[in-house]
Tab-separated table of C-alpha atoms in Angstrom:
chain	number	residue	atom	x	y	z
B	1	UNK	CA	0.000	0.000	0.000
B	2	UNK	CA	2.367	2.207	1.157
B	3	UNK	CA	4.881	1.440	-1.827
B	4	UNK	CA	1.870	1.856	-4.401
B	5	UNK	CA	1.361	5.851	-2.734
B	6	UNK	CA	5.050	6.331	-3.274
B	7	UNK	CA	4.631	5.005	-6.739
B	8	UNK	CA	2.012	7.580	-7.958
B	9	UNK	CA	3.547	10.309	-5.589
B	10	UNK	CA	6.904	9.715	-7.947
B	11	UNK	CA	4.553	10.616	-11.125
B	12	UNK	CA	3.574	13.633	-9.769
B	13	UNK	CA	6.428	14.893	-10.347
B	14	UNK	CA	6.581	14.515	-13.864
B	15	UNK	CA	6.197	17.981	-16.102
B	16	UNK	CA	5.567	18.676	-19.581
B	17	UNK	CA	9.498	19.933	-20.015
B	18	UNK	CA	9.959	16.166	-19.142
B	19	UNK	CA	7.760	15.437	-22.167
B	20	UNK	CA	9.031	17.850	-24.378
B	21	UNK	CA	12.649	16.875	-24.105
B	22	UNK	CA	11.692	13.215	-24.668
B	23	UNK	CA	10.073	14.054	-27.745
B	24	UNK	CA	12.927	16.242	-28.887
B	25	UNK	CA	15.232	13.524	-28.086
B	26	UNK	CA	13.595	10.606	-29.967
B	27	UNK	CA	13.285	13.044	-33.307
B	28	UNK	CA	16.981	14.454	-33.703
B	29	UNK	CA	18.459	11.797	-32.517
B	30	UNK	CA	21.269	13.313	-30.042
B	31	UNK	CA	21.175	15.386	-26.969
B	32	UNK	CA	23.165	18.032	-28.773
B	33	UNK	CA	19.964	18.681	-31.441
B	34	UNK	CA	17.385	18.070	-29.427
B	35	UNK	CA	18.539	21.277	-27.065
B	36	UNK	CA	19.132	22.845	-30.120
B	37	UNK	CA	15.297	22.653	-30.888
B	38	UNK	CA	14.529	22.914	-27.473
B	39	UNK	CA	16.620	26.308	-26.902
B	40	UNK	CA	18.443	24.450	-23.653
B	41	UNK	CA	21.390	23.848	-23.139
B	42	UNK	CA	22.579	19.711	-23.413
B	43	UNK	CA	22.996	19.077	-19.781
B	44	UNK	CA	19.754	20.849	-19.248
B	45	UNK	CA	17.779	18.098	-21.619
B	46	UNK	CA	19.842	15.107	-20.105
B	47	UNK	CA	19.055	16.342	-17.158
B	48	UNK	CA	15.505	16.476	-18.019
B	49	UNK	CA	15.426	13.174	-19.507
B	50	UNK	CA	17.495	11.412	-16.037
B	51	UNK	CA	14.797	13.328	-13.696
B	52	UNK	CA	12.164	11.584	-16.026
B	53	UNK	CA	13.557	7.910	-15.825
B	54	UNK	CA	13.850	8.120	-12.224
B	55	UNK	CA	10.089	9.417	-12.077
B	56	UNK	CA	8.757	6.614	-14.318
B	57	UNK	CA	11.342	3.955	-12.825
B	58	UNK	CA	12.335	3.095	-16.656
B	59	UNK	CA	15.182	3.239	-18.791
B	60	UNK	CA	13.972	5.380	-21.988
B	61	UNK	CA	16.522	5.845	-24.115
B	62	UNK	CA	19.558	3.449	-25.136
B	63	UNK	CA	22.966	5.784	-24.787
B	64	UNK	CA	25.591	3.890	-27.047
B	65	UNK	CA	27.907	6.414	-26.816
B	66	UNK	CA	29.909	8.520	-29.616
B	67	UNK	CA	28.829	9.459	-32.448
B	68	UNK	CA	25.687	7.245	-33.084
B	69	UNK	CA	22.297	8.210	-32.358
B	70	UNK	CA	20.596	7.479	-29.029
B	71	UNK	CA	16.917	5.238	-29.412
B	72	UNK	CA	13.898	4.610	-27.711
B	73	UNK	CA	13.330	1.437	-25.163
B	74	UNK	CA	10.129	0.084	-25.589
B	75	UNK	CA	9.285	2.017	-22.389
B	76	UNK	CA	10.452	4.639	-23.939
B	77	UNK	CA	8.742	4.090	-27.288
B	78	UNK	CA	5.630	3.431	-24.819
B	79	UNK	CA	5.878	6.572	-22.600
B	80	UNK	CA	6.489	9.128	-25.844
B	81	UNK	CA	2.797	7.917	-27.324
B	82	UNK	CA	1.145	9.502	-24.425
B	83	UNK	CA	3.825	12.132	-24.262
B	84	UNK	CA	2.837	13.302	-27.623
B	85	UNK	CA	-1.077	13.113	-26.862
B	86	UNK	CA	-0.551	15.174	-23.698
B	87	UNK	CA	1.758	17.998	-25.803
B	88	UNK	CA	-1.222	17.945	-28.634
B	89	UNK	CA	-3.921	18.994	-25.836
B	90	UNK	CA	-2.040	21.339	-24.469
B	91	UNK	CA	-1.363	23.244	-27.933
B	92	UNK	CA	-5.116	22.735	-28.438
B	93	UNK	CA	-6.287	24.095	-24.660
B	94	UNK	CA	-3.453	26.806	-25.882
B	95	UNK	CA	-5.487	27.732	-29.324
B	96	UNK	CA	-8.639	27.285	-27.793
B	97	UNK	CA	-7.653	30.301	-25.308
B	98	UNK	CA	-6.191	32.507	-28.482
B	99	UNK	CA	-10.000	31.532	-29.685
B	100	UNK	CA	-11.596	32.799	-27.150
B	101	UNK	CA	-10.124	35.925	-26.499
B	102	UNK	CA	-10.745	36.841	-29.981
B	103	UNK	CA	-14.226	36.377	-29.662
B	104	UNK	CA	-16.256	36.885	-32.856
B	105	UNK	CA	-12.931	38.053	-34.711
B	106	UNK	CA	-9.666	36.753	-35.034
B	107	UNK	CA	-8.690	33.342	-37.371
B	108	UNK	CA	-10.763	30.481	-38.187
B	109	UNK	CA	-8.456	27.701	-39.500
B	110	UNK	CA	-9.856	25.362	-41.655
B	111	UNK	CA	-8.272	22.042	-43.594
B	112	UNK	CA	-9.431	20.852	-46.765
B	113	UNK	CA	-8.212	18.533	-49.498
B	114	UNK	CA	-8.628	18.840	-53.602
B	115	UNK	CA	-11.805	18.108	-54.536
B	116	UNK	CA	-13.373	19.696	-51.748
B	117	UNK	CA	-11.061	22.677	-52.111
B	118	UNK	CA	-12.620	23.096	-55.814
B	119	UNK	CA	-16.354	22.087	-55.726
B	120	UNK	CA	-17.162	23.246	-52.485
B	121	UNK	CA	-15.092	25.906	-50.755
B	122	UNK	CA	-15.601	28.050	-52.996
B	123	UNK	CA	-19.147	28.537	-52.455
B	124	UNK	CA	-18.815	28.070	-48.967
B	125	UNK	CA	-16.227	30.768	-48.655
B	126	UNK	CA	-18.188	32.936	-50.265
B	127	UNK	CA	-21.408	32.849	-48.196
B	128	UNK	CA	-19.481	32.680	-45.201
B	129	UNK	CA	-17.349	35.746	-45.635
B	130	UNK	CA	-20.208	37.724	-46.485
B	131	UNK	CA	-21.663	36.891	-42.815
B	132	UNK	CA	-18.781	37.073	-40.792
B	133	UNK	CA	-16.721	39.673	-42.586
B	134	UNK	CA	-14.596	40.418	-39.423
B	135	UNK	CA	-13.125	36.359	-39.361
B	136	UNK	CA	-10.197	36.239	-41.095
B	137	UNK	CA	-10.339	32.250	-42.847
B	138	UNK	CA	-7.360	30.509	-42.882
B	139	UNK	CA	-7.341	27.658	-45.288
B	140	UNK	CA	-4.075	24.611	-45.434
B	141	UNK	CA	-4.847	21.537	-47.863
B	142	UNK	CA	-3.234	18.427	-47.720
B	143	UNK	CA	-3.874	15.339	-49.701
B	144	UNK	CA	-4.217	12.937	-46.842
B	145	UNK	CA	-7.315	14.438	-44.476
B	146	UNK	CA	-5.177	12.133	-42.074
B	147	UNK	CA	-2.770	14.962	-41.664
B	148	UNK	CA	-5.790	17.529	-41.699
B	149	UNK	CA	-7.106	15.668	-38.941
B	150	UNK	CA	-3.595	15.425	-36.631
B	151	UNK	CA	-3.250	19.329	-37.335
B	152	UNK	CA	-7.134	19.446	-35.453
B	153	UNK	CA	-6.038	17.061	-32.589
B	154	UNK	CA	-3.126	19.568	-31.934
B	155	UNK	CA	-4.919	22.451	-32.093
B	156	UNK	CA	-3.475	24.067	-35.089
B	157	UNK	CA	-6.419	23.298	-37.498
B	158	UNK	CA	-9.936	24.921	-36.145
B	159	UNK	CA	-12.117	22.268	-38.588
B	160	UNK	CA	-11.179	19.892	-40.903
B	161	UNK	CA	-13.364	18.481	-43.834
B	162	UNK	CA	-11.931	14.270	-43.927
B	163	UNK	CA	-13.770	11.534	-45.256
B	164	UNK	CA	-15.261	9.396	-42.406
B	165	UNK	CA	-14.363	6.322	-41.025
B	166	UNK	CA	-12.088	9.138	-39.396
B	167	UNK	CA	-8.690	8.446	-37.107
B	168	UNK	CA	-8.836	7.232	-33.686
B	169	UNK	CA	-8.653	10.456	-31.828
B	170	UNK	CA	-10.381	13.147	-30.076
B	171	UNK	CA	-13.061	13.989	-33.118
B	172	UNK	CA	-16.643	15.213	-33.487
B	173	UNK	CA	-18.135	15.855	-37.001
B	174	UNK	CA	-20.884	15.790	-39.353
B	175	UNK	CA	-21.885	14.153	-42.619
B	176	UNK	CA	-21.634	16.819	-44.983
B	177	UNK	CA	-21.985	14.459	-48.501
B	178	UNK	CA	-22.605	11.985	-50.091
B	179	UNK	CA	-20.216	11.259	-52.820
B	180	UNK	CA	-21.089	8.477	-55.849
B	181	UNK	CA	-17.726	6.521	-57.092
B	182	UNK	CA	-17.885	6.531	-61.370
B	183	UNK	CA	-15.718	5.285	-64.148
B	184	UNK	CA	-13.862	7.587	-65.982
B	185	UNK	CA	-12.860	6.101	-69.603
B	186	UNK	CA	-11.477	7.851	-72.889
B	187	UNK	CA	-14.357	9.051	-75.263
B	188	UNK	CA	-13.319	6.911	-77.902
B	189	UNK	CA	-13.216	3.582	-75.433
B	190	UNK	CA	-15.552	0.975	-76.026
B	191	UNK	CA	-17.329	1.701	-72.926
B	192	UNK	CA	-17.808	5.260	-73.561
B	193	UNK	CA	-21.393	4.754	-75.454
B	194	UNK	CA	-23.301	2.965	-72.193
B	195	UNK	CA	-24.487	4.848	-69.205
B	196	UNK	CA	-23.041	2.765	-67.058
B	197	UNK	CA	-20.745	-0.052	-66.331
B	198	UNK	CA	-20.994	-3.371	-64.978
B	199	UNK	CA	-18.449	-4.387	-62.655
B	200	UNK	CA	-16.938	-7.401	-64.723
B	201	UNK	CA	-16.429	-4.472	-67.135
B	202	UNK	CA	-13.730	-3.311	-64.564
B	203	UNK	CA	-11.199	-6.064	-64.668
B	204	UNK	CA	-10.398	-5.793	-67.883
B	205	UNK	CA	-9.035	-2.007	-67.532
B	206	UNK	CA	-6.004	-0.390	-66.620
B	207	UNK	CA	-6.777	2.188	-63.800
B	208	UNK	CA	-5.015	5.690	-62.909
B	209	UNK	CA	-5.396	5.982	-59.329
B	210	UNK	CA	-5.106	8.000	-56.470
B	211	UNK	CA	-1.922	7.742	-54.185
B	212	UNK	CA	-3.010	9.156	-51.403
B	213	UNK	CA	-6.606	9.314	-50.670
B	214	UNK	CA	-8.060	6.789	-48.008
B	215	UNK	CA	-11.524	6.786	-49.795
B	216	UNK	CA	-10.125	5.565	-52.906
B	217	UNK	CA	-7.872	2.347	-51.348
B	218	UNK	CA	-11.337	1.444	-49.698
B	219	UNK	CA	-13.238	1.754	-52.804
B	220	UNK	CA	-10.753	-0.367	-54.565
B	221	UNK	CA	-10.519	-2.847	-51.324
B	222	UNK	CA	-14.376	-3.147	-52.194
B	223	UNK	CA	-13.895	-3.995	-55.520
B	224	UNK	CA	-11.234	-6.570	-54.551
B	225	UNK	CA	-13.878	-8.163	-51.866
B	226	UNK	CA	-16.352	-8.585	-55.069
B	227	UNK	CA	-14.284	-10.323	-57.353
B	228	UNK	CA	-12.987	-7.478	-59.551
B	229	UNK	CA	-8.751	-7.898	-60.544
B	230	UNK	CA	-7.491	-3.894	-59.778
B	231	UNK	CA	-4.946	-3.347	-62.231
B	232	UNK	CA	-3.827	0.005	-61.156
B	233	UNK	CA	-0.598	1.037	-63.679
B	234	UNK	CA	0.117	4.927	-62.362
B	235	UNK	CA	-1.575	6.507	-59.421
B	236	UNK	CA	-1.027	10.502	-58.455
B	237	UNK	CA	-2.365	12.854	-55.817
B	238	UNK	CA	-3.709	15.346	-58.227
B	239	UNK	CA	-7.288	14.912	-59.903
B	240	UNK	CA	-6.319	16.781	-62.785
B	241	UNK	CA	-3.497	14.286	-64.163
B	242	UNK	CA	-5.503	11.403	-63.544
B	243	UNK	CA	-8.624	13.006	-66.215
B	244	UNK	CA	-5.794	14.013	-68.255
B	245	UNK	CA	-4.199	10.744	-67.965
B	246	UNK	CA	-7.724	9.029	-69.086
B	247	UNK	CA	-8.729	11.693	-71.760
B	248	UNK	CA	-5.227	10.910	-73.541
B	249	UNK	CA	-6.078	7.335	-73.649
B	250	UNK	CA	-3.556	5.800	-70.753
B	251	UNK	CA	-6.567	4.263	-68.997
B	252	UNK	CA	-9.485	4.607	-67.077
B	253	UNK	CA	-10.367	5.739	-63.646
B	254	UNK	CA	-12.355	4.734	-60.175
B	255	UNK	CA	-13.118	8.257	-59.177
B	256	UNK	CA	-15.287	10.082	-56.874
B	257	UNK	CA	-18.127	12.488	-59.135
B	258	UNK	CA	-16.744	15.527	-56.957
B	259	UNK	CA	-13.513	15.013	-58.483
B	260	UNK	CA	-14.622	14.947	-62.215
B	261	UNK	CA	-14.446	17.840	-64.072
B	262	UNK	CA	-17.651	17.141	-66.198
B	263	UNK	CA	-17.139	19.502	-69.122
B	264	UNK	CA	-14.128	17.524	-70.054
B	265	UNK	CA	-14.753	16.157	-74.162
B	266	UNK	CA	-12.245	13.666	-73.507
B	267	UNK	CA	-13.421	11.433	-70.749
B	268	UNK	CA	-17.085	9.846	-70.052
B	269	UNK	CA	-18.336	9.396	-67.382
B	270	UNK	CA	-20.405	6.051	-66.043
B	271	UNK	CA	-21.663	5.404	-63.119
B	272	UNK	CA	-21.827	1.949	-61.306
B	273	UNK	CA	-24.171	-0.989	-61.502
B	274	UNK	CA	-24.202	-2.124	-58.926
B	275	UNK	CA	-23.231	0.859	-56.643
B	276	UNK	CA	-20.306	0.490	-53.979
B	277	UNK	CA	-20.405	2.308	-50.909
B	278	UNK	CA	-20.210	6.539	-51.732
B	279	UNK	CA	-17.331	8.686	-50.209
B	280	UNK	CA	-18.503	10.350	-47.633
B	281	UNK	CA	-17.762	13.627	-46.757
B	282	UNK	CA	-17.459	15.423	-43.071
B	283	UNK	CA	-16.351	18.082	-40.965
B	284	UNK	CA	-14.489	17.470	-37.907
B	285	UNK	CA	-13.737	19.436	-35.011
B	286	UNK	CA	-12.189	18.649	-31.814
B	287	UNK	CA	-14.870	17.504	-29.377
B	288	UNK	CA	-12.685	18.970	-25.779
B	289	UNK	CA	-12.313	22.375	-27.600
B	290	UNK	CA	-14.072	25.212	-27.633
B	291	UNK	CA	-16.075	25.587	-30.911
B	292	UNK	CA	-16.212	29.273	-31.597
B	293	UNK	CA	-19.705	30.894	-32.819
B	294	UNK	CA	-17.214	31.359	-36.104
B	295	UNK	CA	-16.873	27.614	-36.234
B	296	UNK	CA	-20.222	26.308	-35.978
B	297	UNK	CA	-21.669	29.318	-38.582
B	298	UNK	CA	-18.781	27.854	-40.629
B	299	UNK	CA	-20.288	24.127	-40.327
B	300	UNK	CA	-23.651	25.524	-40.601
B	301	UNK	CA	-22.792	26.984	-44.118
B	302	UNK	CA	-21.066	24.026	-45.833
B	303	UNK	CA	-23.772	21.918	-44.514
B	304	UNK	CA	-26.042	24.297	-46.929
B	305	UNK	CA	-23.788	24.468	-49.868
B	306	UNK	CA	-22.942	20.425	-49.383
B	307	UNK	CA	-27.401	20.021	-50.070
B	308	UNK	CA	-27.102	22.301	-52.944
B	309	UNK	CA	-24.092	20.234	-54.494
B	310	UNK	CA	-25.662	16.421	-54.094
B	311	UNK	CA	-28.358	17.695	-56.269
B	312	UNK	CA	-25.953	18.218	-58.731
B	313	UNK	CA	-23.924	15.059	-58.128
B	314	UNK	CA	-25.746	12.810	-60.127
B	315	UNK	CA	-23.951	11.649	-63.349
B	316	UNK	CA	-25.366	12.842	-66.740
B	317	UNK	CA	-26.369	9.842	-68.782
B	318	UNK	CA	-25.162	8.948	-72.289
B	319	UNK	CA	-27.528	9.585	-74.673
C-alpha cells in the first residue's frame, strides 16, 4: 500500500518539459539537437530526460555512446505515445484560449483537401465571408485528411473536412456528402457509349489511381472483396493528371463524381451498376475544444452548400 502511494507520488512529479525533451530527443536523434530545438542547453535536456527515468522507474533511451544516435526502449517508445497526446492537448487548450479571447474576430483555421477545395469551398467561402466579414479564414490543404485531422487534434487546425471512417482520436463531425464513385474512360473507349458499367467491365481495364486518398484504397478494397482484378498502372495525388491521364487514352479511372471535371470532351463518365459504398464527406472538429460561434456558422454553411451540391452530383447519362 504504502509502496503503491510512493509510486504515484513519484509521477507527480513529472512535467511537460519532461515530455518535451523526450520528444525532442527521440526526433533528432542526439542530446546536442534536441537542445538545439529545445533552446536548452545539453545538460539541461539530459538532465531532463534522467529526472524523467527516475520518475517513471524506466530506462527510456539506449545511450551507445559517440557518435551514433541514441533510441527509444520500448518504455520509452511506450511513454512518448502519451507524451505526444498530452503535448497535442495542451497546444489545443493553448489555441482554444487565443480563440476565445478573440471572440467573434480573429482566425478560423480550416483544412481541406482537392476536390473539396474546388467544388465546395468556394461557395462556402463565399457565403461565409459575407456573414462574418470580421473572421479572417485561414485555409491549409493536404492530400491525406489524415494529416488535416492530426493538425485538429493539436490544435493548429480549427475544422477539418476528412472523409469518415475518421482516425482514432479526439473527433466530433458531421456528414456533410454523399459522394457516388464513377468510371472515368477515354471518349473513344468501347465503354464510352453505355451509361453505365458493370463491374466485370472493370477487370479488364487499366486504372489511374489516387496515391493518397483513403476513400479511394477502400473503394478499390471493395472492388477486390467482389471479385474485380485492380490493375492500377500509375496513381497521383492530383485529380487533374488522372482526367488528363484518361482523356489521352492511358486508362481509365475509379473516381469520386466531386472530383470529375464534367465539361471535359475527352473522358465519359459512367456510373456503377451495382453501386459500392459513396465517399462520404465530413467536418471534424475537436470535441474537448471550444467551438467558436465562427466555427459552428462555418459548419452551418457548408452543410447548406454540401445540399445544394448532391443535387448536382448525379452523373449525366449517355444519350
Amino acid at each position: 500500500m504504502f509502496d503503491s502511494i510512493m509510486e504515484a507520488d513519484r509521477w507527480l512529479g513529472v512535467e511537460l518539459r519532461h515530455f518535451a525533451a523526450l520528444e525532442a530527443v527521440a526526433r533528432e536523434g542526439t542530446f546536442g539537437r534536441a537542445a538545439g530545438a529545445l533552446g536548452y542547453t545539453q545538460s539541461a535536456v539530459s538532465q531532463q530526460i534522467q529526472t524523467l527515468e527516475r520518475l517513471v522507474g524506466e530506462r527510456l533511451l539506449e545511450r551507445p555512446g559517440g557518435p551514433r544516435a541514441v533510441s527509444l526502449t520500448e518504455a520509452g517508445a511506450l511513454l512518448l505515445r502519451h507524451a505526444e497526446s498530452i503535448i497535442a492537448r495542451l497546444e489545443a487548450a493553448k489555441a482554444d484560449m487565443a480563440a476565445l479571447a478573440e471572440g467573434h474576430g480573429g482566425r478560423l483555421r480550416v483544412g481541406t483537401f482537392q476536390s473539396v477545395g474546388a467544388r465546395v469551398l468556394p461557395d462556402v467561402m463565399r457565403r461565409f465571408v459575407a456573414e462574418w466579414p470580421q473572421v479572417e479564414l485561414e485555409l491549409r490543404e493536404s492530400p491525406s485528411d489524415e494529416e488535416l485531422l492530426r493538425l485538429v487534434e493539436r490544435g493548429e487546425l480549427d475544422l477539418a473536412f476528412a472523409m469518415p471512417p475518421l482516425l482514432d482520436g479526439p473527433f466530433e463531425s458531421v456528414e456533410l456528402l454523399r459522394d457516388p464513385y464513377v468510371i472515368l474512360v477515354p471518349a473513344e473507349h468501347e465503354l464510352a457509349s453505355f451509361p453505365r458499367a458493370g463491374l466485370a467491365d472493370l477487370g479488364g481495364l487499366t486504372l489511374i489511381g489516387n496515391r493518397a486518398c483513403r476513400s479511394t484504397s477502400l473503394a478499390e478494397d471493395e472492388l477486390t472483396q467482389r471479385g474485380v482484378n485492380v490493375d492500377v498502372a500509375f496513381r497521383s495525388d492530383d485529380n487533374g493528371t488522372v482526367q488528363g491521364l484518361v482523356g489521352a487514352g492511358f486508362g481509365a479511372a475509379l473516381v469520386p463524381l466531386l472530383t470529375v471535371d464534367r465539361n471535359d470532351d475527352r473522358v465519359r463518365v459512367l456510373e456503377l451498376d451495382p453501386e459500392i459504398p459513396h465517399r462520404r464527406i465530413s467536418l471534424a472538429w475537436h470535441r474537448d475544444r471550444h467551438r467558436s460561434p465562427a466555427a459552428r456558422a462555418f459548419t452551418e454553411v457548408a452543410a447548406a452548400v454540401c445540399a445544394d451540391v448532391a443535387e448536382r452530383l448525379a452523373p449525366t447519362p449517355v444519350s
